[in-house]
Short mmCIF file of C-alpha atoms and ligand atoms in Angstrom, two decimals:
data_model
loop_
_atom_site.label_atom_id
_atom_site.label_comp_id
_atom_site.label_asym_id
_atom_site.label_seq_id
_atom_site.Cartn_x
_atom_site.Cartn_y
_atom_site.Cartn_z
CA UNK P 196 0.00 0.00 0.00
CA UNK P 197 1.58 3.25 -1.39
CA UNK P 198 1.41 6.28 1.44
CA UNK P 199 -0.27 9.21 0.08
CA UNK P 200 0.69 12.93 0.53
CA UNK P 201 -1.51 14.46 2.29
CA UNK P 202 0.62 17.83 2.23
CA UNK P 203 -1.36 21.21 1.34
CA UNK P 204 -0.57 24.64 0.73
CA UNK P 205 -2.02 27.29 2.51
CA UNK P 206 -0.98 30.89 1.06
CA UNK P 207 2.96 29.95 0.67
CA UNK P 208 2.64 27.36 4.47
CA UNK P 209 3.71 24.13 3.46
CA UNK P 210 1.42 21.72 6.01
CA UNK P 211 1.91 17.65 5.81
CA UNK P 212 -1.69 17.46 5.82
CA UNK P 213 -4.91 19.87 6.31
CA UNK P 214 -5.42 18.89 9.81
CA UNK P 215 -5.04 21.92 12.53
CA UNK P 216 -6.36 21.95 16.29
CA UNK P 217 -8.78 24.81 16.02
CA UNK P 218 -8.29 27.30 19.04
CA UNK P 219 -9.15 27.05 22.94
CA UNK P 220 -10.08 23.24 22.52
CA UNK P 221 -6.14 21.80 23.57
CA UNK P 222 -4.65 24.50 25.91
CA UNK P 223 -1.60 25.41 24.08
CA UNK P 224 -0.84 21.78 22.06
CA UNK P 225 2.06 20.60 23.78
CA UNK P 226 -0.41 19.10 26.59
CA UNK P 227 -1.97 17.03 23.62
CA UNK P 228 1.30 15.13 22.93
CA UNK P 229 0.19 13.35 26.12
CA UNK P 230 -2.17 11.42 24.13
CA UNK P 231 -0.82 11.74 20.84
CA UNK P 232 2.38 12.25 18.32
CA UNK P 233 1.35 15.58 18.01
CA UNK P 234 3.96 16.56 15.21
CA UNK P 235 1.77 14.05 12.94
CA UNK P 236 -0.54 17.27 12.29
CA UNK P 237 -0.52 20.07 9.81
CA UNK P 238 -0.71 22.50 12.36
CA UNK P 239 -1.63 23.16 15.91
CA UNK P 240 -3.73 26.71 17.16
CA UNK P 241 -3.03 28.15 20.65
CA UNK P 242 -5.61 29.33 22.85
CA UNK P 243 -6.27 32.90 22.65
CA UNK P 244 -4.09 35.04 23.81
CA UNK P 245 -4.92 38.42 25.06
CA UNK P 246 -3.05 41.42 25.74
CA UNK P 247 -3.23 41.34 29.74
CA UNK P 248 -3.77 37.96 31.82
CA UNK P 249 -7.15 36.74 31.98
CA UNK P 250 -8.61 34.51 34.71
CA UNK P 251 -11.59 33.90 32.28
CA UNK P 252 -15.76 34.01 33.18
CA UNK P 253 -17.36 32.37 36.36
CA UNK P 254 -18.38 28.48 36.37
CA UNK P 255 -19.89 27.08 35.21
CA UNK P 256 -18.19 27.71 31.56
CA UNK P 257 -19.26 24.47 29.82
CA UNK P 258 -22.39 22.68 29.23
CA UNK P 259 -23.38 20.09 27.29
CA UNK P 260 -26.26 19.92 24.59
CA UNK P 261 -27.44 17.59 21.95
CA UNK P 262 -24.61 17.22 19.48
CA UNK P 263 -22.78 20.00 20.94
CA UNK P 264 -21.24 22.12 23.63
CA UNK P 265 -22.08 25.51 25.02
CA UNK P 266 -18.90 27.33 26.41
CA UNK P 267 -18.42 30.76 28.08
CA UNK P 268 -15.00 30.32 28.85
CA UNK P 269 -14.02 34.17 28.81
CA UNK P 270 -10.19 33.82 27.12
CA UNK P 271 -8.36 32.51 30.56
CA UNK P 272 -4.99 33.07 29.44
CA UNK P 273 -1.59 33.87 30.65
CA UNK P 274 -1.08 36.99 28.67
CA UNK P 275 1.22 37.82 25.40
CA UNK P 276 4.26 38.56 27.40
CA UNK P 277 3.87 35.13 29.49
CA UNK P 278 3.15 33.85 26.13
CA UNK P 279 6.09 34.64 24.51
CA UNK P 280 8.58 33.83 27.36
CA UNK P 281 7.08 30.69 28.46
CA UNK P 282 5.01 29.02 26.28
CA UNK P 283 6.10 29.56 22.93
CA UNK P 284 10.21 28.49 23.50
CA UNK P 285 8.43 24.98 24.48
CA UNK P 286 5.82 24.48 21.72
CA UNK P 287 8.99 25.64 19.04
CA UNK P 288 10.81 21.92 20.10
CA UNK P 289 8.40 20.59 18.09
CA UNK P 290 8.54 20.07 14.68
CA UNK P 291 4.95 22.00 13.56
CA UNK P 292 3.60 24.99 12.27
CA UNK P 293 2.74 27.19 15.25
CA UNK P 294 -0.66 29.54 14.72
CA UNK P 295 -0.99 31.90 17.66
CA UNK P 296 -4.88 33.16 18.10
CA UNK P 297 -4.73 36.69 18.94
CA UNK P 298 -8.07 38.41 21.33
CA UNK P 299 -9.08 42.10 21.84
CA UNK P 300 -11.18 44.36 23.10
CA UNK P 301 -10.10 47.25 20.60
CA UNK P 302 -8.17 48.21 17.61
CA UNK P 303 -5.07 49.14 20.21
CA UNK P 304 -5.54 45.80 21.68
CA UNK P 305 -4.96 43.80 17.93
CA UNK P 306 -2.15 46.13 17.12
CA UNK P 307 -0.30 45.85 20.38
CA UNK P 308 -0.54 42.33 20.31
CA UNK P 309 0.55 42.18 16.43
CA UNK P 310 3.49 43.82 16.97
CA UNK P 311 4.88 41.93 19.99
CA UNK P 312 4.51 38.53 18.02
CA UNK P 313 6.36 40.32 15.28
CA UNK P 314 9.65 39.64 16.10
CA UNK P 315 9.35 36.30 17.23
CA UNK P 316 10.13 33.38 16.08
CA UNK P 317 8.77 30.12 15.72
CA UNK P 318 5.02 31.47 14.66
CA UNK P 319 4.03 29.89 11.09
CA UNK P 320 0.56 32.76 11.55
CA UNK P 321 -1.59 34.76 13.56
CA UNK P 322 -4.86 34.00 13.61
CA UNK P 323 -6.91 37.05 13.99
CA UNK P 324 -10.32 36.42 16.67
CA UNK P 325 -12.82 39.15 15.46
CA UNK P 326 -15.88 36.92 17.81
CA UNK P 327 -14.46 39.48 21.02
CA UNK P 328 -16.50 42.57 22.64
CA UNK P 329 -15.12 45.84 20.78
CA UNK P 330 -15.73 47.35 24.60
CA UNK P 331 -14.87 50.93 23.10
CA UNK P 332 -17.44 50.63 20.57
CA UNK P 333 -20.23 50.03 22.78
CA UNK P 334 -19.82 46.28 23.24
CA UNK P 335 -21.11 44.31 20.25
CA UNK P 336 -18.55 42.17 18.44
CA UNK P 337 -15.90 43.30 15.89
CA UNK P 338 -17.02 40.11 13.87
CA UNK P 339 -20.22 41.26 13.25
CA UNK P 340 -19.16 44.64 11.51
CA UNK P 341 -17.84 44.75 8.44
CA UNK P 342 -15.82 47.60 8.37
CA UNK P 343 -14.54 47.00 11.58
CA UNK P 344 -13.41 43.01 10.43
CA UNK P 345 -11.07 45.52 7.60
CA UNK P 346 -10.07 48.12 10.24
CA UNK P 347 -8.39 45.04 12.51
CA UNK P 348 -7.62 43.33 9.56
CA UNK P 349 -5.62 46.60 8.38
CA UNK P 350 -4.03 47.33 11.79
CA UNK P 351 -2.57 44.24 12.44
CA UNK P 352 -1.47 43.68 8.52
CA UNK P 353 0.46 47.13 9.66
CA UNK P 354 2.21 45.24 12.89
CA UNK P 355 2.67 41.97 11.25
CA UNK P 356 4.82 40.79 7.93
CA UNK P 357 4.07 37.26 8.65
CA UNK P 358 1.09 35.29 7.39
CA UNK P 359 -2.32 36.50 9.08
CA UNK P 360 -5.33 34.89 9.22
CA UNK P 361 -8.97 36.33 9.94
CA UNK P 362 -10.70 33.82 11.59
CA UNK P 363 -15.26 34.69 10.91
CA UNK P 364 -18.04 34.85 13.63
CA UNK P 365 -21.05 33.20 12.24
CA UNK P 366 -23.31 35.12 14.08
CA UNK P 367 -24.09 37.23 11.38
CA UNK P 368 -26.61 37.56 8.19
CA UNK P 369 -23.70 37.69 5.60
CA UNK P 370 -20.93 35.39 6.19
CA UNK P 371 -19.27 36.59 2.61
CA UNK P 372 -19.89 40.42 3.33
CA UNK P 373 -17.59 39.54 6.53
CA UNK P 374 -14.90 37.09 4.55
CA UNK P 375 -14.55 40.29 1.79
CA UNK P 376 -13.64 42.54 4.43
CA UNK P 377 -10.64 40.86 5.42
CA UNK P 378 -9.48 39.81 2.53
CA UNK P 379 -9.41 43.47 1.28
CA UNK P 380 -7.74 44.05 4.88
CA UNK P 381 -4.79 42.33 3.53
CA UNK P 382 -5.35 38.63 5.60
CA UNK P 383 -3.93 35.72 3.99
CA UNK P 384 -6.18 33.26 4.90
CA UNK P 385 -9.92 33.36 6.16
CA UNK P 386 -10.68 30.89 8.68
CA UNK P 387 -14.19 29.94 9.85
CA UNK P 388 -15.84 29.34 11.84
CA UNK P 389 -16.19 30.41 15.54
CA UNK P 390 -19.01 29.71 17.82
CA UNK P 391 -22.90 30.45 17.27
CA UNK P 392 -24.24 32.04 20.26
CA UNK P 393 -26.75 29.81 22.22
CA UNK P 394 -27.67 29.41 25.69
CA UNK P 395 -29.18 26.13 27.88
CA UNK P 396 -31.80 26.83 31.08
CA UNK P 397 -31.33 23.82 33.67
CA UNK P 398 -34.91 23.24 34.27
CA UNK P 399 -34.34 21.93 38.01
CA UNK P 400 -32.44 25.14 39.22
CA UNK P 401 -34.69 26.81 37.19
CA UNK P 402 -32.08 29.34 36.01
CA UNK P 403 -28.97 29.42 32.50
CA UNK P 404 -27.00 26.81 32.96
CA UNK P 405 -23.26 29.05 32.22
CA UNK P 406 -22.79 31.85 34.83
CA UNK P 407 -22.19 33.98 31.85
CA UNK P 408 -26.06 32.81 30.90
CA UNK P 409 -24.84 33.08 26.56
CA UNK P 410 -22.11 31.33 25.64
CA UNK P 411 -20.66 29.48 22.13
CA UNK P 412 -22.33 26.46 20.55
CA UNK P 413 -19.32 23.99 18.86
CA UNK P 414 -19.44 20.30 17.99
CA UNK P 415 -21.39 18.05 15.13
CA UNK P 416 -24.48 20.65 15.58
CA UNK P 417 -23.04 23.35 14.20
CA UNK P 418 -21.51 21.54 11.56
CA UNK P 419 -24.04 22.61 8.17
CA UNK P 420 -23.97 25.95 9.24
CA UNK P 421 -20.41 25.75 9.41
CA UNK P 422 -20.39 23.72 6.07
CA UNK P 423 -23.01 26.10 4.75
CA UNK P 424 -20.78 29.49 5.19
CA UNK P 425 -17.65 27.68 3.74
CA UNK P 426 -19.08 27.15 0.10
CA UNK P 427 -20.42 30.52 0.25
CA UNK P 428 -17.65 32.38 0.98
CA UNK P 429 -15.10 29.66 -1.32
CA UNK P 430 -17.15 30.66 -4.36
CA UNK P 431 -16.50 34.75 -3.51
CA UNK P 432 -12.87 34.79 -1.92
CA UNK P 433 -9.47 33.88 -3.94
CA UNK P 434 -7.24 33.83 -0.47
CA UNK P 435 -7.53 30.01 1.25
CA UNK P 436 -9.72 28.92 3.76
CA UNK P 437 -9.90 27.08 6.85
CA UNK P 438 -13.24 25.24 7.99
CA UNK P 439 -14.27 24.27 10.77
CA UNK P 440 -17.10 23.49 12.86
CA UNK P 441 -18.65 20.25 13.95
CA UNK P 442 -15.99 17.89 12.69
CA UNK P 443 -15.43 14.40 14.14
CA UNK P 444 -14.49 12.13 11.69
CA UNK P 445 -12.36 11.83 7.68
CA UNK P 446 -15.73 12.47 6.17
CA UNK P 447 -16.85 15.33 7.74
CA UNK P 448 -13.23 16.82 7.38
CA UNK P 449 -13.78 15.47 3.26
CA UNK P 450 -17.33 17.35 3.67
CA UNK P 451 -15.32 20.97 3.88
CA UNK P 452 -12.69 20.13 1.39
CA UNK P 453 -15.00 19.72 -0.84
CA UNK P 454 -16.66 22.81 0.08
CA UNK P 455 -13.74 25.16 -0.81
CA UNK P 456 -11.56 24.52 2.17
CA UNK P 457 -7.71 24.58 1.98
CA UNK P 458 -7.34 22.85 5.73
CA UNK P 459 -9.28 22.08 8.65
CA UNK P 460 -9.71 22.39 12.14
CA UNK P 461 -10.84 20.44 14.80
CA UNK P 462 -11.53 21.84 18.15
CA UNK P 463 -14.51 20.03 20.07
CA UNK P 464 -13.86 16.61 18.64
CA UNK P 465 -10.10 17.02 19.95
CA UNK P 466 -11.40 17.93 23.09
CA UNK P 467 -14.03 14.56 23.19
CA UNK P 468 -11.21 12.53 22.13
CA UNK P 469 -7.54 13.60 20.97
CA UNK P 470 -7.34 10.54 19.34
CA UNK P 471 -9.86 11.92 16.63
CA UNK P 472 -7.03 13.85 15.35
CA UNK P 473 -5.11 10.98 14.03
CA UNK P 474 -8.34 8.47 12.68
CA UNK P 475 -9.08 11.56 10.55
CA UNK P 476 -5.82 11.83 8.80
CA UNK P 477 -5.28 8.31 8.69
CA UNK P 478 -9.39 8.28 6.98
CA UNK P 479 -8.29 10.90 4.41
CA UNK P 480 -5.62 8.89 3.27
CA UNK P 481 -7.58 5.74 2.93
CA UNK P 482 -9.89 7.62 0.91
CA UNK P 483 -6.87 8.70 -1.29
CA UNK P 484 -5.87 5.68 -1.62
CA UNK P 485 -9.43 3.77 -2.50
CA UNK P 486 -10.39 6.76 -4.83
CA UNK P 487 -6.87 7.08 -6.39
CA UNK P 488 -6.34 10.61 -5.17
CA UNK P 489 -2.81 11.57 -5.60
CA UNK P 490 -3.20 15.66 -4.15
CA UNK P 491 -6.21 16.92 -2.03
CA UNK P 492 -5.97 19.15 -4.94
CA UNK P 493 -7.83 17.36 -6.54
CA UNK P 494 -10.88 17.63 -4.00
CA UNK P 495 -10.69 21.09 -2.86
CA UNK P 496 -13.72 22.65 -3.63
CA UNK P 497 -14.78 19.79 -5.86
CA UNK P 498 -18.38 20.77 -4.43
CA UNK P 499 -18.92 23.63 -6.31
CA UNK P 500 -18.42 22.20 -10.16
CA UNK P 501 -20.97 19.50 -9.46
CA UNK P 502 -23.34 22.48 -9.34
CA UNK P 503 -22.61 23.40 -12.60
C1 FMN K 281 -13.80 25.51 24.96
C2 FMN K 281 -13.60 26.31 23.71
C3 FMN K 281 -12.74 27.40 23.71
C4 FMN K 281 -12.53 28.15 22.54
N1 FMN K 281 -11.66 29.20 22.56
C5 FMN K 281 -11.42 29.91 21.40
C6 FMN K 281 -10.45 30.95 21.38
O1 FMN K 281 -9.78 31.25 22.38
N2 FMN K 281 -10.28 31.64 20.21
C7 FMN K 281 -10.99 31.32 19.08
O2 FMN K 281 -10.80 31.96 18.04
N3 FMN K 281 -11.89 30.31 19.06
C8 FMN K 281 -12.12 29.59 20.20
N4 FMN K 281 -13.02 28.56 20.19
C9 FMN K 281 -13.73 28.22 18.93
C10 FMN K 281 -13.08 27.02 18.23
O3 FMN K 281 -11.72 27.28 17.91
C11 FMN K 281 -13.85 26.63 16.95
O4 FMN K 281 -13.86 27.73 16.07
C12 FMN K 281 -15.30 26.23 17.23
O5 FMN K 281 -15.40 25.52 18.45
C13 FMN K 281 -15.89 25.37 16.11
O6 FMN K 281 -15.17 24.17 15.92
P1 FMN K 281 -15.55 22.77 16.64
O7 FMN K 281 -17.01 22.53 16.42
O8 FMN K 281 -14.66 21.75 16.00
O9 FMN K 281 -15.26 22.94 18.10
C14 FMN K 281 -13.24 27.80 21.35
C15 FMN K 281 -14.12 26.70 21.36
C16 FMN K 281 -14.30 25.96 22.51
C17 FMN K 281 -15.24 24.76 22.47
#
């Protein structure tokens, strides 16, 4: 049996294969390579890291629903200077493309945080979180605002050289209005998407079930809203994407491929089982190898010519 290569390129990164632990779902990677050989991946995603330390929201912070999970976890974090002089020196032994998720609460915020990752090395991309409070603009989320998605976009393109991504809320009417934005900012790559804002009421306390009462819905529930905004913003947007949302298994990860996605992301399924990680890229390769696939190439965004 002839291995196949998986590798893909993603604006000018080389990856081994399209699989990337999506943000906040494995701490900061290196505690995953407890369960698993985690330089097998394309690419591992931090947490989010935020200008300042942040203990994070009250608990409860997690709760489960049908096909899914509600979390209101708030960004806990050590900070970017904690960041860069403890955590990143140990993720860079490993051989893997580092993306660091940047969080803020203003434009200062994005560009302060840009331009302290700047000179390090060891970071493959930033990965730009628009789903955060713009607290000086009243509170609602950069990620829902269009030209606000182009002003971060534009201030941390000014910071950073390196490659940046913009990564979409969906909680918004037009996904591709959003993805246009910051690819005029000047991102890279688009990737999508976050979490879709949900709550849960436990019926026997009779009040929300997170402290925070909203909080994100991830996992297979999301997944053909996730799948949904994909195609529609691969058939308007020439930079690569990353999906994600909902996926748990080679054919769900073969689902957004075929939608119009470069790589993918898995965040709650890693956080069910780490192990996912590895079945998926060993299930894309089987299906290489029974469908005679020699590049994913070949599948990327195969979805959209069926249409016609
Ligand atoms: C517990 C938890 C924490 C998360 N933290 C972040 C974060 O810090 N930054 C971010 O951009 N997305 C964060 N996300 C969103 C995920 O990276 C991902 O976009 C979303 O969960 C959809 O993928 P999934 O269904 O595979 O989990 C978080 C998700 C979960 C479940």
């Amino acid at each position: 049996m002839n291995n196949r290569n998986l590798s893909v390129d993603l604006a000018g990164l080389q990856l081994k294969n399209p699989l990337i632990t999506a943000s906040g779902t494995c701490g900061f990677a290196v505690e995953l390579n407890e369960y698993i050989d985690i330089e097998r991946l394309g690419a591992v995603t931090v947490k989010g890291i935020t200008v300042d330390p942040r203990d994070g929201n009250p608990v409860p912070r997690i709760a489960e629903t049908p096909s899914g999970i509600l979390n209101s976890i708030g960004l806990e974090n050590p900070g970017v200077d904690k960041f860069i002089s403890e955590k990143l020196p140990e993720l860079k032994d490993y051989e893997l493309p580092i993306i660091v998720n940047i969080s803020g609460h203003s434009l200062d915020d994005f560009a302060c945080l840009a331009s302290k990752l700047a000179p390090c090395d060891g970071i493959a991309a930033l990965e730009v979180n628009v789903s955060c409070p713009n607290i000086e603009g009243g509170g609602m989320a950069f990620g829902t605002d269009s030209e606000l998605i182009y002003k971060v976009g534009k201030i941390v393109r000014k910071e950073y050289d390196g490659k940046i991504i913009v990564k979409l809320s969906p909680n918004v009417t037009d996904i591709v209005e959003m993805a246009c934005a910051a690819e005029e900012s000047g991102a890279d790559i688009i990737s999508l998407i976050n979490t879709l804002l949900g709550m849960k009421i436990d019926t026997r306390q009779r009040k929300p079930a997170l402290a925070n009462v909203f909080g994100g819905l991830s996992g297979p529930a999301v997944k053909p809203v996730a799948l949904r905004m994909v195609y529609q913003v691969a058939q308007k947007v020439d930079i690569p994407i990353i999906g994600m949302g909902g996926i748990m298994t080679a054919n769900d990860a073969l689902e957004f491929l075929m939608a119009g996605a470069t790589a993918v992301s898995v965040g709650t399924g890693t956080m069910v089982d780490p192990e996912i990680l590895m079945e998926i890229i060993d299930g894309l390769e089987e299906y290489m190898r029974d469908n005679s696939i020699d590049s994913l190439d070949q599948i990327i965004g195969i979805a959209h010519s069926a249409i016609g």
